[in-house]
Structures are given as structure tokens and as C-alpha cells.
Amino acid sequence: MKSVYNLPKEEKFGSFGGLARLVVNYLIRGSLGLKDELIPVYRVDDRTVAKLTDPHRVAEAEALRLVRAKTSIPVPEVYAAYTDTKTNRGVILMEYIEGQSYARSTAPSSVLFDGTYCEDPVFCAELGGFGPYKTEAEFNEGLIRAMNLSQKNTWVDHATRLVRALPKHKIVLTHADFSPRNILIRGDKVVAILDWEMAGFYPAYWEYIKAMYHPDWQSGWIKNGAVEKILRPYHLEHAVLLHMQEIVF
């Protein structure tokens, strides 16, 4: 499978292209960082945030544009995407949306919501490049390659047979990091799905198994079945990929 975007080295969108150049060095100092973010996100003004990231992840902007244009999923509008060669940092300037992450909210955990290369960490960059793949069978061989690069033993041999026995699936646009921290809510309404840097076209089961990837098993997200109320469950595929998860990590 492959990512949904091409990698832009630099782009300009109206006045925001110039703004990106002006703010990047200031933002790196961290004076306006939003708290508790795994990736630095900065409030620029009342309607704009800037996300600093690795240069190859600036292309998340293309995923956001695609989702915004082709689906009804609420995502921030992208104003500009930019790679600064002097600092080797990427910047995505996007719409600020007022809300609170579901992970920090007091909403009931049983809530039912309405309606290039593989960037997924399963394909660890330290193990070498993976994809893009033309077919699901090729994708499965990529999973097998990741296991064999991590270790070689009879467990891997058995897991290889399990992966090759998986049924075929449709290839669909996938967020690939769907979790409470990436769901922005305001009141009882979902106002945005954030962090599309891992997005790509994957087999239909991938969204579910990634939502179940190293979760807090005692959280309401899992205990009350929130994941399975939002996403179609793929229990067989999850069982198989649990083996791979343990082998690779």
C-alpha cells in the first residue's frame, strides 16, 4: 500500500507561504507550544496553528486536503505546508479548531460517535524502506519482511504462514492512528479528527487493528467497546497481527 500524498519540498499558498518562513524559527523556541503534544503544535493567532514536524511528514497536508475534499470527515483546513531547508524542519499551517481531545474529556467512554512509502511505525524506518505496494499480497510480504528483519526463528516462520493465510480486503483510505487523543470534541459533537501523518491506502482491517495497537486495556475506550462502536471490528486480522506486533517490537 502507499501513502496518500506526494512529498512537497516547499509550497506557498497566498500570504501563508511567507508567514511560514517568518514563524518557523520563532516556533522552534517553543514559547507558544500547546501543552502535552507529542509533536510540537503552536497557536499562531485566533484561527491558525502551526505544526512542526520532520520534513518528510510535511506531506500530511496533502492527506488533510484529500480527506476534506473527498469525505465528510471533519478535519482542519490547511493554509500552507512548508519545509525550511535552513532548520530542516517542516511546518504545516492549518485552521485552529476549538475543542478538547476525547482522551482528556469527561464524556462517557461508551459514547457512540455520529457517523510514496508506508509511514506506519509497523514498518520501522530503521529496518529500511517499505512500499509502495501494488497489491495486498505485496503488502503482506512487506509485513513478513519487517518480521524477518527484526528476528529469525520458528515463531516468525509460523507468523509468516498466518499472514499469508489472511483473506483479501478492499483497499481504503486509512487514518492509521485513530485514538482518543486524535478525536477533538466540543460538547457531545466531534469537531475534528487530527494527526493524519500516518494516513495512507491500506487493507480495510488496518484502521481497526491500529486503533487496538498498544491501547490502555483498562480504559473505557477498550472496556466499553467504544472502538467497535465506531469501527468495524476485524478480530481474525487483529489476532494475526498481534503476533507481528510482538515480533517487530
XYZ file of N, CA and C in Angstrom:
747
model
N 0.847 -1.179 0.000
C 0.000 0.000 0.000
C 0.888 1.236 0.000
N 0.308 2.394 -0.143
C 1.136 3.579 -0.236
C 0.498 4.744 0.487
N 1.301 5.773 0.725
C 0.776 6.977 1.336
C -0.146 7.680 0.362
N -0.981 8.585 0.890
C -1.982 9.236 0.047
C -1.451 10.492 -0.600
N -0.191 10.810 -0.356
C 0.300 12.092 -0.811
C 1.665 11.982 -1.455
N 1.999 12.969 -2.254
C 3.359 13.140 -2.742
C 4.085 14.068 -1.787
N 5.376 13.944 -1.714
C 6.159 14.726 -0.769
C 6.506 16.089 -1.345
N 5.916 17.182 -0.822
C 6.265 18.508 -1.318
C 7.477 19.039 -0.576
N 8.467 19.498 -1.284
C 9.633 20.076 -0.625
C 9.307 21.471 -0.100
N 8.465 22.195 -0.822
C 8.085 23.530 -0.382
C 6.859 23.958 -1.162
N 5.907 24.595 -0.499
C 4.764 25.126 -1.203
C 4.372 26.458 -0.605
N 3.670 27.255 -1.390
C 3.189 28.545 -0.935
C 1.718 28.660 -1.289
N 0.922 29.126 -0.338
C -0.492 29.336 -0.577
C -0.818 30.761 -0.153
N -0.847 31.685 -1.110
C -1.135 33.075 -0.805
C -0.143 33.639 0.180
N -0.649 34.416 1.134
C 0.221 35.069 2.114
C 0.784 34.093 3.125
N 0.195 32.893 3.244
C 0.636 31.967 4.271
C 1.988 31.344 3.964
N 2.390 31.283 2.691
C 3.711 30.765 2.380
C 4.789 31.609 3.025
N 4.653 32.931 2.917
C 5.593 33.840 3.551
C 5.513 33.769 5.060
N 4.305 33.609 5.590
C 4.139 33.517 7.033
C 4.882 32.316 7.591
N 4.837 31.207 6.853
C 5.536 30.015 7.321
C 7.024 30.284 7.489
N 7.611 30.989 6.544
C 9.036 31.314 6.636
C 9.318 32.176 7.860
N 8.425 33.089 8.171
C 8.653 34.016 9.272
C 8.507 33.352 10.636
N 7.561 32.398 10.741
C 7.275 31.870 12.068
C 8.130 30.679 12.467
N 8.739 29.972 11.521
C 9.338 28.691 11.865
C 10.419 28.811 12.934
N 11.339 29.761 12.821
C 12.401 29.887 13.820
C 11.850 30.291 15.181
N 10.843 31.148 15.176
C 10.216 31.561 16.429
C 9.523 30.378 17.102
N 8.849 29.581 16.319
C 8.116 28.455 16.872
C 9.041 27.415 17.470
N 10.191 27.224 16.849
C 11.133 26.225 17.350
C 11.565 26.545 18.779
N 11.516 27.838 19.151
C 11.869 28.212 20.524
C 10.832 27.723 21.519
N 9.636 27.412 21.044
C 8.651 26.750 21.892
C 7.852 27.634 22.810
N 7.848 28.941 22.609
C 7.170 29.821 23.551
C 5.658 29.760 23.456
N 5.114 29.254 22.335
C 3.664 29.207 22.181
C 3.149 27.777 22.047
N 3.928 26.814 22.456
C 3.531 25.426 22.263
C 2.283 25.052 23.042
N 1.390 24.271 22.427
C 0.244 23.727 23.126
C 0.734 22.563 23.975
N 0.253 22.473 25.195
C 0.792 21.523 26.161
C 0.477 20.073 25.804
N 1.406 19.195 26.229
C 1.211 17.746 26.189
C 1.105 17.168 24.785
N 1.642 17.855 23.800
C 1.588 17.326 22.444
C 2.836 16.492 22.161
N 2.660 15.328 21.542
C 3.799 14.501 21.164
C 4.612 15.172 20.075
N 3.930 15.880 19.175
C 4.574 16.653 18.118
C 4.263 18.116 18.378
N 5.256 19.023 18.324
C 5.010 20.430 18.660
C 3.929 21.064 17.793
N 2.910 21.622 18.447
C 1.839 22.355 17.778
C 1.733 23.710 18.455
N 1.681 24.774 17.651
C 1.754 26.127 18.174
C 0.577 26.963 17.712
N 0.040 27.738 18.631
C -1.042 28.671 18.311
C -0.423 29.939 17.744
N -0.716 30.256 16.488
C -0.170 31.439 15.832
C -1.075 32.634 16.057
N -2.383 32.459 15.854
C -3.368 33.510 16.110
C -4.713 32.836 16.359
N -5.797 33.621 16.336
C -7.111 33.091 16.686
C -7.595 31.996 15.751
N -7.086 31.962 14.533
C -7.595 30.983 13.573
C -6.528 30.053 13.021
N -5.301 30.154 13.520
C -4.200 29.416 12.906
C -3.345 28.707 13.947
N -2.992 27.453 13.664
C -1.966 26.754 14.428
C -0.890 26.299 13.457
N 0.308 26.113 13.979
C 1.425 25.612 13.177
C 1.925 24.322 13.812
N 2.061 23.313 13.004
C 2.570 22.028 13.465
C 3.968 21.836 12.919
N 4.945 21.686 13.822
C 6.320 21.412 13.418
C 6.520 19.905 13.351
N 7.201 19.461 12.331
C 7.348 18.029 12.140
C 8.612 17.732 11.349
N 8.900 16.457 11.168
C 10.014 16.073 10.313
C 9.701 16.467 8.873
N 10.715 16.804 8.085
C 10.458 17.256 6.708
C 9.627 16.283 5.886
N 9.857 14.975 6.028
C 9.116 14.022 5.197
C 7.667 13.878 5.626
N 7.301 14.442 6.795
C 5.919 14.362 7.249
C 5.118 15.626 6.938
N 5.742 16.604 6.300
C 5.013 17.798 5.870
C 3.878 17.411 4.923
N 4.052 16.330 4.220
C 3.048 15.882 3.255
C 1.744 15.450 3.912
N 1.682 15.441 5.238
C 0.399 15.246 5.920
C -0.638 16.237 5.399
N -0.170 17.411 4.974
C -1.079 18.426 4.439
C -1.884 17.892 3.264
N -1.253 17.073 2.417
C -1.954 16.516 1.267
C -3.034 15.531 1.706
N -2.757 14.775 2.760
C -3.765 13.854 3.283
C -4.966 14.625 3.815
N -4.707 15.720 4.540
C -5.793 16.540 5.068
C -6.642 17.127 3.947
N -5.980 17.592 2.891
C -6.727 18.164 1.763
C -7.606 17.106 1.089
N -7.056 15.918 0.939
C -7.813 14.846 0.308
C -9.040 14.482 1.139
N -8.846 14.322 2.433
C -9.959 13.970 3.317
C -11.019 15.065 3.304
N -10.571 16.313 3.360
C -11.507 17.443 3.372
C -12.296 17.535 2.061
N -11.636 17.231 0.948
C -12.274 17.368 -0.364
C -13.174 16.186 -0.715
N -12.822 14.993 -0.260
C -13.492 13.789 -0.741
C -14.388 13.101 0.282
N -14.374 13.548 1.544
C -15.183 12.889 2.569
C -15.903 13.933 3.411
N -16.751 13.455 4.313
C -17.447 14.338 5.258
C -16.773 14.338 6.623
N -15.607 13.719 6.728
C -14.875 13.681 7.997
C -14.397 15.088 8.338
N -14.672 15.576 9.550
C -14.218 16.921 9.911
C -12.717 16.954 10.181
N -12.000 17.767 9.418
C -10.556 17.937 9.602
C -10.221 19.415 9.452
N -9.102 19.868 10.012
C -8.705 21.277 9.857
C -8.396 21.614 8.403
N -8.686 22.851 8.031
C -8.290 23.341 6.710
C -6.801 23.664 6.724
N -6.090 23.242 5.696
C -4.661 23.525 5.580
C -4.474 24.850 4.856
N -3.699 25.754 5.466
C -3.402 27.042 4.841
C -2.087 26.998 4.064
N -1.114 26.272 4.601
C 0.186 26.180 3.929
C 0.955 24.986 4.476
N 1.813 24.419 3.644
C 2.720 23.356 4.069
C 4.102 23.712 3.552
N 5.117 23.541 4.392
C 6.391 24.178 4.105
C 7.529 23.397 4.734
N 8.628 23.257 4.036
C 9.845 22.682 4.594
C 10.933 23.739 4.586
N 11.461 24.057 5.752
C 12.513 25.059 5.857
C 13.869 24.360 5.774
N 14.606 24.611 4.722
C 15.873 23.911 4.500
C 16.957 24.344 5.479
N 16.863 25.564 6.009
C 17.894 26.041 6.937
C 17.816 25.328 8.279
N 16.599 25.080 8.743
C 16.424 24.424 10.040
C 16.108 22.941 9.906
N 15.843 22.499 8.666
C 15.453 21.115 8.404
C 14.223 20.725 9.213
N 13.289 21.671 9.319
C 12.020 21.415 9.990
C 10.873 21.659 9.021
N 9.834 20.888 9.160
C 8.631 21.096 8.370
C 7.601 21.857 9.169
N 6.776 22.627 8.481
C 5.695 23.373 9.115
C 4.411 23.148 8.329
N 3.333 22.839 9.043
C 2.004 22.831 8.439
C 1.183 23.885 9.161
N 0.755 24.898 8.427
C -0.125 25.924 8.973
C -1.553 25.535 8.658
N -2.372 25.438 9.691
C -3.736 24.958 9.487
C -4.717 25.663 10.413
N -5.970 25.401 10.162
C -7.066 26.000 10.915
C -7.027 25.575 12.383
N -7.221 26.555 13.282
C -7.391 26.235 14.700
C -8.861 25.921 14.944
N -9.134 24.783 15.553
C -10.500 24.383 15.878
C -10.624 24.256 17.388
N -11.554 24.980 17.957
C -11.770 24.951 19.402
C -12.351 23.602 19.797
N -11.788 23.000 20.833
C -12.288 21.718 21.287
C -11.329 21.078 22.274
N -11.662 19.880 22.684
C -10.875 19.133 23.658
C -10.704 17.716 23.142
N -9.508 17.168 23.327
C -9.312 15.797 22.864
C -10.183 14.854 23.686
N -10.693 13.831 23.026
C -11.554 12.864 23.708
C -10.815 12.201 24.866
N -9.508 12.065 24.744
C -8.710 11.438 25.801
C -8.762 12.235 27.094
N -8.952 13.560 26.995
C -8.961 14.419 28.188
C -10.359 14.834 28.607
N -11.366 14.410 27.868
C -12.726 14.875 28.135
C -13.356 14.077 29.260
N -14.475 14.583 29.753
C -15.248 13.878 30.771
C -16.458 13.192 30.153
N -16.485 13.115 28.809
C -17.596 12.456 28.125
C -17.617 10.974 28.478
N -18.795 10.357 28.521
C -18.863 8.923 28.825
C -18.024 8.114 27.844
N -17.285 7.157 28.366
C -16.407 6.378 27.495
C -17.186 5.445 26.581
N -18.479 5.275 26.851
C -19.293 4.413 25.999
C -19.958 5.183 24.869
N -19.564 6.467 24.703
C -20.209 7.315 23.700
C -20.118 6.696 22.308
N -21.175 6.832 21.531
C -21.191 6.384 20.143
C -21.165 7.608 19.261
N -20.103 7.776 18.512
C -19.960 8.952 17.668
C -20.826 8.827 16.425
N -21.299 9.983 15.926
C -22.013 10.029 14.650
C -20.998 9.938 13.504
N -22.048 9.106 12.998
C -21.444 8.869 11.721
C -19.915 9.128 11.262
N 3.633 7.115 -1.728
C 5.102 7.146 -1.540
C 5.543 5.908 -0.780
N 5.754 6.056 0.588
C 6.128 4.891 1.359
C 5.088 4.707 2.434
N 5.046 3.494 2.953
C 4.194 3.282 4.101
C 4.853 3.948 5.301
N 4.155 4.933 5.900
C 4.719 5.683 7.013
C 4.381 5.056 8.361
N 3.603 4.005 8.359
C 3.176 3.397 9.600
C 4.378 2.883 10.386
N 4.385 3.096 11.728
C 5.525 2.642 12.527
C 5.718 1.132 12.524
N 4.704 0.374 12.104
C 4.903 -1.072 11.947
C 6.049 -1.325 10.985
N 6.157 -0.452 9.968
C 7.262 -0.537 9.018
C 8.369 0.395 9.510
N 9.081 -0.048 10.526
C 10.064 0.809 11.184
C 11.102 1.324 10.194
N 11.342 2.637 10.233
C 12.285 3.252 9.296
C 13.691 2.677 9.453
N 14.007 2.241 10.676
C 15.344 1.707 10.915
C 15.556 0.373 10.195
N 14.465 -0.245 9.770
C 14.577 -1.530 9.095
C 14.689 -1.383 7.588
N 14.629 -0.156 7.100
C 14.696 0.073 5.662
C 13.349 0.482 5.111
N 13.343 0.971 3.874
C 12.112 1.452 3.276
C 11.147 0.326 2.930
N 9.855 0.636 2.970
C 8.812 -0.329 2.651
C 7.810 0.305 1.700
N 7.465 -0.434 0.646
C 6.442 0.027 -0.281
C 6.964 1.125 -1.194
N 6.034 1.702 -1.993
C 4.600 1.377 -2.026
C 4.340 0.017 -2.661
N 3.143 -0.531 -2.369
C 2.781 -1.854 -2.853
C 1.600 -1.768 -3.814
N 1.614 -2.590 -4.837
C 0.547 -2.582 -5.837
C -0.637 -3.450 -5.426
N -0.402 -4.452 -4.596
C -1.456 -5.388 -4.212
C -1.385 -5.677 -2.720
N -2.461 -6.245 -2.193
C -2.458 -6.636 -0.791
C -1.470 -7.767 -0.543
N -1.296 -8.638 -1.516
C -0.319 -9.721 -1.367
C 1.088 -9.154 -1.189
N 1.427 -8.122 -1.956
C 2.733 -7.475 -1.802
C 2.842 -6.810 -0.430
N 1.757 -6.190 0.010
C 1.726 -5.568 1.337
C 2.003 -6.612 2.418
N 1.364 -7.783 2.290
C 1.588 -8.851 3.263
C 3.049 -9.290 3.286
N 3.671 -9.334 2.109
C 5.089 -9.690 2.070
C 5.937 -8.617 2.755
N 5.470 -7.362 2.705
C 6.156 -6.301 3.442
C 6.078 -6.517 4.940
N 4.912 -6.959 5.424
C 4.770 -7.292 6.843
C 5.729 -8.419 7.225
N 5.804 -9.407 6.359
C 6.692 -10.549 6.612
C 8.155 -10.104 6.610
N 8.499 -9.222 5.686
C 9.875 -8.715 5.640
C 10.224 -7.990 6.935
N 9.286 -7.187 7.459
C 9.537 -6.460 8.707
C 9.808 -7.428 9.849
N 9.066 -8.523 9.896
C 9.296 -9.515 10.948
C 10.666 -10.163 10.802
N 11.029 -10.526 9.586
C 12.305 -11.210 9.363
C 13.501 -10.307 9.595
N 13.325 -9.004 9.387
C 14.408 -8.076 9.683
C 14.576 -7.874 11.182
N 13.516 -8.135 11.946
C 13.590 -7.988 13.398
C 14.206 -9.214 14.055
N 13.802 -10.386 13.610
C 14.348 -11.630 14.156
C 14.024 -12.784 13.212
N 14.768 -13.849 13.353
C 14.551 -15.049 12.546
C 14.468 -16.251 13.477
N 13.298 -16.899 13.505
C 13.097 -18.080 14.330
C 11.804 -18.778 13.894
N 11.458 -19.867 14.551
C 10.270 -20.623 14.147
C 8.981 -19.860 14.441
N 9.008 -18.966 15.417
C 7.833 -18.127 15.692
C 7.538 -17.245 14.478
N 8.586 -16.642 13.923
C 8.422 -15.808 12.729
C 7.923 -16.657 11.561
N 8.453 -17.863 11.443
C 8.002 -18.753 10.366
C 6.504 -19.040 10.490
N 6.049 -19.259 11.721
C 4.628 -19.539 11.942
C 3.786 -18.295 11.655
N 4.240 -17.146 12.135
C 3.515 -15.897 11.890
C 3.448 -15.586 10.396
N 4.490 -15.950 9.670
C 4.504 -15.759 8.212
C 3.369 -16.534 7.555
N 3.162 -17.770 8.000
C 2.071 -18.579 7.437
C 0.712 -17.958 7.761
N 0.587 -17.396 8.952
C -0.674 -16.754 9.342
C -0.965 -15.535 8.470
N 0.050 -14.715 8.242
C -0.132 -13.515 7.418
C -0.529 -13.896 5.999
N 0.120 -14.900 5.447
C -0.185 -15.319 4.066
C -1.563 -15.966 3.949
N -2.128 -16.398 5.075
C -3.454 -17.022 5.059
C -4.589 -16.006 5.218
N -4.257 -14.742 5.435
C -5.293 -13.723 5.608
C -6.148 -13.606 4.350
N -7.456 -13.368 4.511
C -8.317 -13.172 3.335
C -8.033 -11.831 2.670
N -8.565 -11.657 1.463
C -8.388 -10.394 0.751
C -9.337 -9.334 1.304
N -8.925 -8.076 1.157
C -9.724 -6.953 1.640
C -9.735 -5.838 0.606
N -10.722 -4.968 0.719
C -10.703 -3.746 -0.065
C -9.565 -2.864 0.435
N -9.024 -2.045 -0.452
C -8.000 -1.078 -0.076
C -8.697 0.269 0.102
N -8.562 0.851 1.286
C -9.322 2.058 1.614
C -8.414 3.108 2.259
N -8.860 4.354 2.190
C -8.159 5.441 2.869
C -8.225 5.212 4.373
N -7.078 5.280 5.026
C -6.961 4.903 6.435
C -6.212 5.975 7.211
N -6.748 6.360 8.357
C -6.079 7.328 9.227
C -4.823 6.712 9.831
N -4.951 5.499 10.348
C -3.840 4.682 10.863
C -3.305 5.124 12.221
N -3.977 6.071 12.872
C -3.613 6.430 14.250
C -4.865 6.915 14.976
N -5.963 6.188 14.789
C -7.258 6.590 15.336
C -7.306 6.242 16.816
N -7.273 7.255 17.664
C -7.228 7.053 19.106
C -7.886 8.242 19.792
N -8.215 8.135 21.086
C -8.886 9.234 21.784
C -8.145 10.564 21.702
N -6.815 10.541 21.684
C -6.070 11.798 21.667
C -6.219 12.533 20.336
N -6.627 11.821 19.286
C -6.757 12.434 17.966
C -8.200 12.751 17.588
N -9.111 12.585 18.540
C -10.519 12.925 18.323
C -10.812 14.198 19.103
N -11.129 15.272 18.407
C -11.400 16.561 19.036
C -12.903 16.727 19.174
N -13.357 17.000 20.409
C -14.784 17.143 20.648
C -15.097 18.497 21.265
N -16.321 18.936 21.059
C -16.849 20.138 21.714
C -18.267 19.805 22.138
N -18.476 19.709 23.462
C -19.749 19.212 23.952
C -19.878 17.740 23.609
N -20.984 17.373 22.949
C -21.170 15.975 22.544
C -20.954 15.780 21.054
N -20.251 16.721 20.426
C -20.043 16.675 18.982
C -18.564 16.501 18.651
N -18.279 15.634 17.691
C -16.922 15.505 17.164
C -16.696 16.629 16.166
N -15.698 17.484 16.433
C -15.460 18.641 15.563
C -14.247 18.460 14.660
N -13.376 17.499 14.965
C -12.220 17.270 14.091
C -11.546 15.943 14.430
N -11.016 15.314 13.405
C -10.106 14.179 13.559
C -8.727 14.688 13.162
N -7.773 14.588 14.085
C -6.460 15.206 13.913
C -5.387 14.170 13.574
N -4.199 14.695 13.247
C -2.971 13.903 13.077
C -3.103 12.811 12.009
N -3.039 13.243 10.755
C -3.157 12.340 9.610
C -1.795 11.994 9.008
N -0.724 12.137 9.773
C 0.608 11.938 9.206
C 0.892 10.484 8.848
N 0.152 9.546 9.439
C 0.329 8.128 9.101
C -0.651 7.654 8.033
N -1.486 8.564 7.530
C -2.571 8.172 6.629
C -2.048 7.546 5.343
N -2.842 6.654 4.799
C -2.489 6.016 3.541
C -3.609 5.113 3.083
N -3.409 4.444 1.977
C -4.357 3.457 1.484
C -3.891 2.081 1.949
N -4.698 1.455 2.793
C -4.356 0.183 3.415
C -5.527 -0.789 3.294
N -5.289 -2.086 3.558
C -6.406 -3.032 3.626
C -7.438 -2.566 4.657
N -8.705 -2.893 4.422
C -9.802 -2.341 5.220
C -9.671 -2.615 6.715
N -8.970 -3.669 7.104
C -8.850 -4.003 8.518
C -7.853 -3.122 9.268
N -6.994 -2.398 8.534
C -5.858 -1.723 9.153
C -6.290 -0.666 10.175
N -7.378 0.052 9.897
C -7.839 1.085 10.832
C -8.183 0.478 12.181
N -8.873 -0.650 12.152
C -9.278 -1.289 13.405
C -8.082 -1.798 14.197
N -7.181 -2.505 13.524
C -6.068 -3.075 14.286
C -5.132 -1.985 14.806
N -5.010 -0.858 14.084
C -4.173 0.227 14.589
C -4.841 0.947 15.754
N -6.176 1.017 15.755
C -6.890 1.593 16.893
C -6.734 0.717 18.133
N -6.428 -0.567 17.920
C -6.227 -1.513 19.016
C -4.739 -1.767 19.272
N -3.895 -0.900 18.772
C -2.451 -1.086 18.837
C -1.907 -0.511 20.142
N -1.424 -1.371 21.046
C -0.905 -0.968 22.358
C -1.861 -0.021 23.078
N -3.138 -0.381 23.213
C -4.065 0.515 23.907
C -3.936 0.382 25.420
N -4.588 1.268 26.141
C -4.755 1.110 27.581
C -5.942 0.166 27.766
N -5.645 -1.079 28.072
C -6.692 -2.098 28.115
C -7.713 -1.851 29.216
N -7.398 -1.006 30.183
C -8.332 -0.701 31.269
C -9.147 0.558 31.003
N -8.892 1.206 29.895
C -9.618 2.440 29.581
C -11.014 2.122 29.060
N -11.920 3.097 29.195
C -13.257 2.930 28.663
C -13.268 2.776 27.165
N -12.251 3.347 26.512
C -12.100 3.223 25.059
C -12.123 1.757 24.643
N -11.544 0.894 25.496
C -11.499 -0.534 25.218
C -12.573 -1.288 26.007
N -12.655 -1.060 27.316
C -13.547 -1.838 28.177
C -15.010 -1.701 27.780
N -15.401 -0.505 27.358
C -16.798 -0.265 26.998
C -17.066 -0.422 25.503
N -16.065 -0.903 24.780
C -16.268 -1.215 23.371
C -16.430 -0.024 22.463
N -15.862 1.136 22.837
C -16.019 2.332 22.002
C -15.446 2.120 20.608
N -14.291 1.446 20.533
C -13.651 1.231 19.231
C -14.589 0.481 18.292
N -15.233 -0.558 18.793
C -16.072 -1.393 17.937
C -17.425 -0.756 17.643
N -17.774 0.322 18.348
C -18.972 1.082 18.011
C -18.691 2.093 16.900
N -17.411 2.425 16.748
C -17.021 3.409 15.738
C -16.514 2.725 14.474
N -15.701 1.681 14.654
C -15.068 0.994 13.525
C -15.570 -0.441 13.415
N -15.599 -0.938 12.205
C -15.914 -2.349 12.013
C -14.779 -3.193 12.576
N -15.087 -4.139 13.457
C -14.016 -4.969 14.024
C -13.534 -6.034 13.044
N -12.249 -6.312 13.119
C -11.635 -7.395 12.341
C -10.852 -8.259 13.324
N -11.556 -9.169 14.005
C -10.937 -9.931 15.081
C -9.884 -10.914 14.574
N -10.158 -11.578 13.475
C -9.188 -12.531 12.928
C -7.890 -11.831 12.567
N -8.000 -10.733 11.822
C -6.812 -9.994 11.401
C -6.053 -9.443 12.610
N -6.798 -8.995 13.612
C -6.150 -8.480 14.820
C -5.366 -9.587 15.523
N -5.946 -10.769 15.602
C -5.257 -11.886 16.247
C -3.947 -12.211 15.533
N -3.981 -12.201 14.204
C -2.768 -12.485 13.431
C -1.726 -11.397 13.637
N -2.172 -10.136 13.557
C -1.211 -9.035 13.650
C -0.674 -8.834 15.062
N -1.328 -9.381 16.078
C -0.756 -9.336 17.425
C 0.567 -10.089 17.462
N 0.673 -11.166 16.700
C 1.943 -11.897 16.610
C 3.021 -10.999 15.999
N 2.674 -10.351 14.909
C 3.649 -9.479 14.255
C 4.074 -8.347 15.187
N 3.107 -7.780 15.894
C 3.395 -6.683 16.820
C 4.443 -7.093 17.843
N 4.299 -8.285 18.397
C 5.253 -8.758 19.400
C 6.616 -9.045 18.786
N 6.636 -9.507 17.554
C 7.907 -9.830 16.894
C 8.679 -8.569 16.534
N 7.998 -7.607 15.940
C 8.666 -6.396 15.453
C 9.049 -5.476 16.590
N 8.217 -5.424 17.629
C 8.505 -4.512 18.732
C 8.849 -5.268 20.000
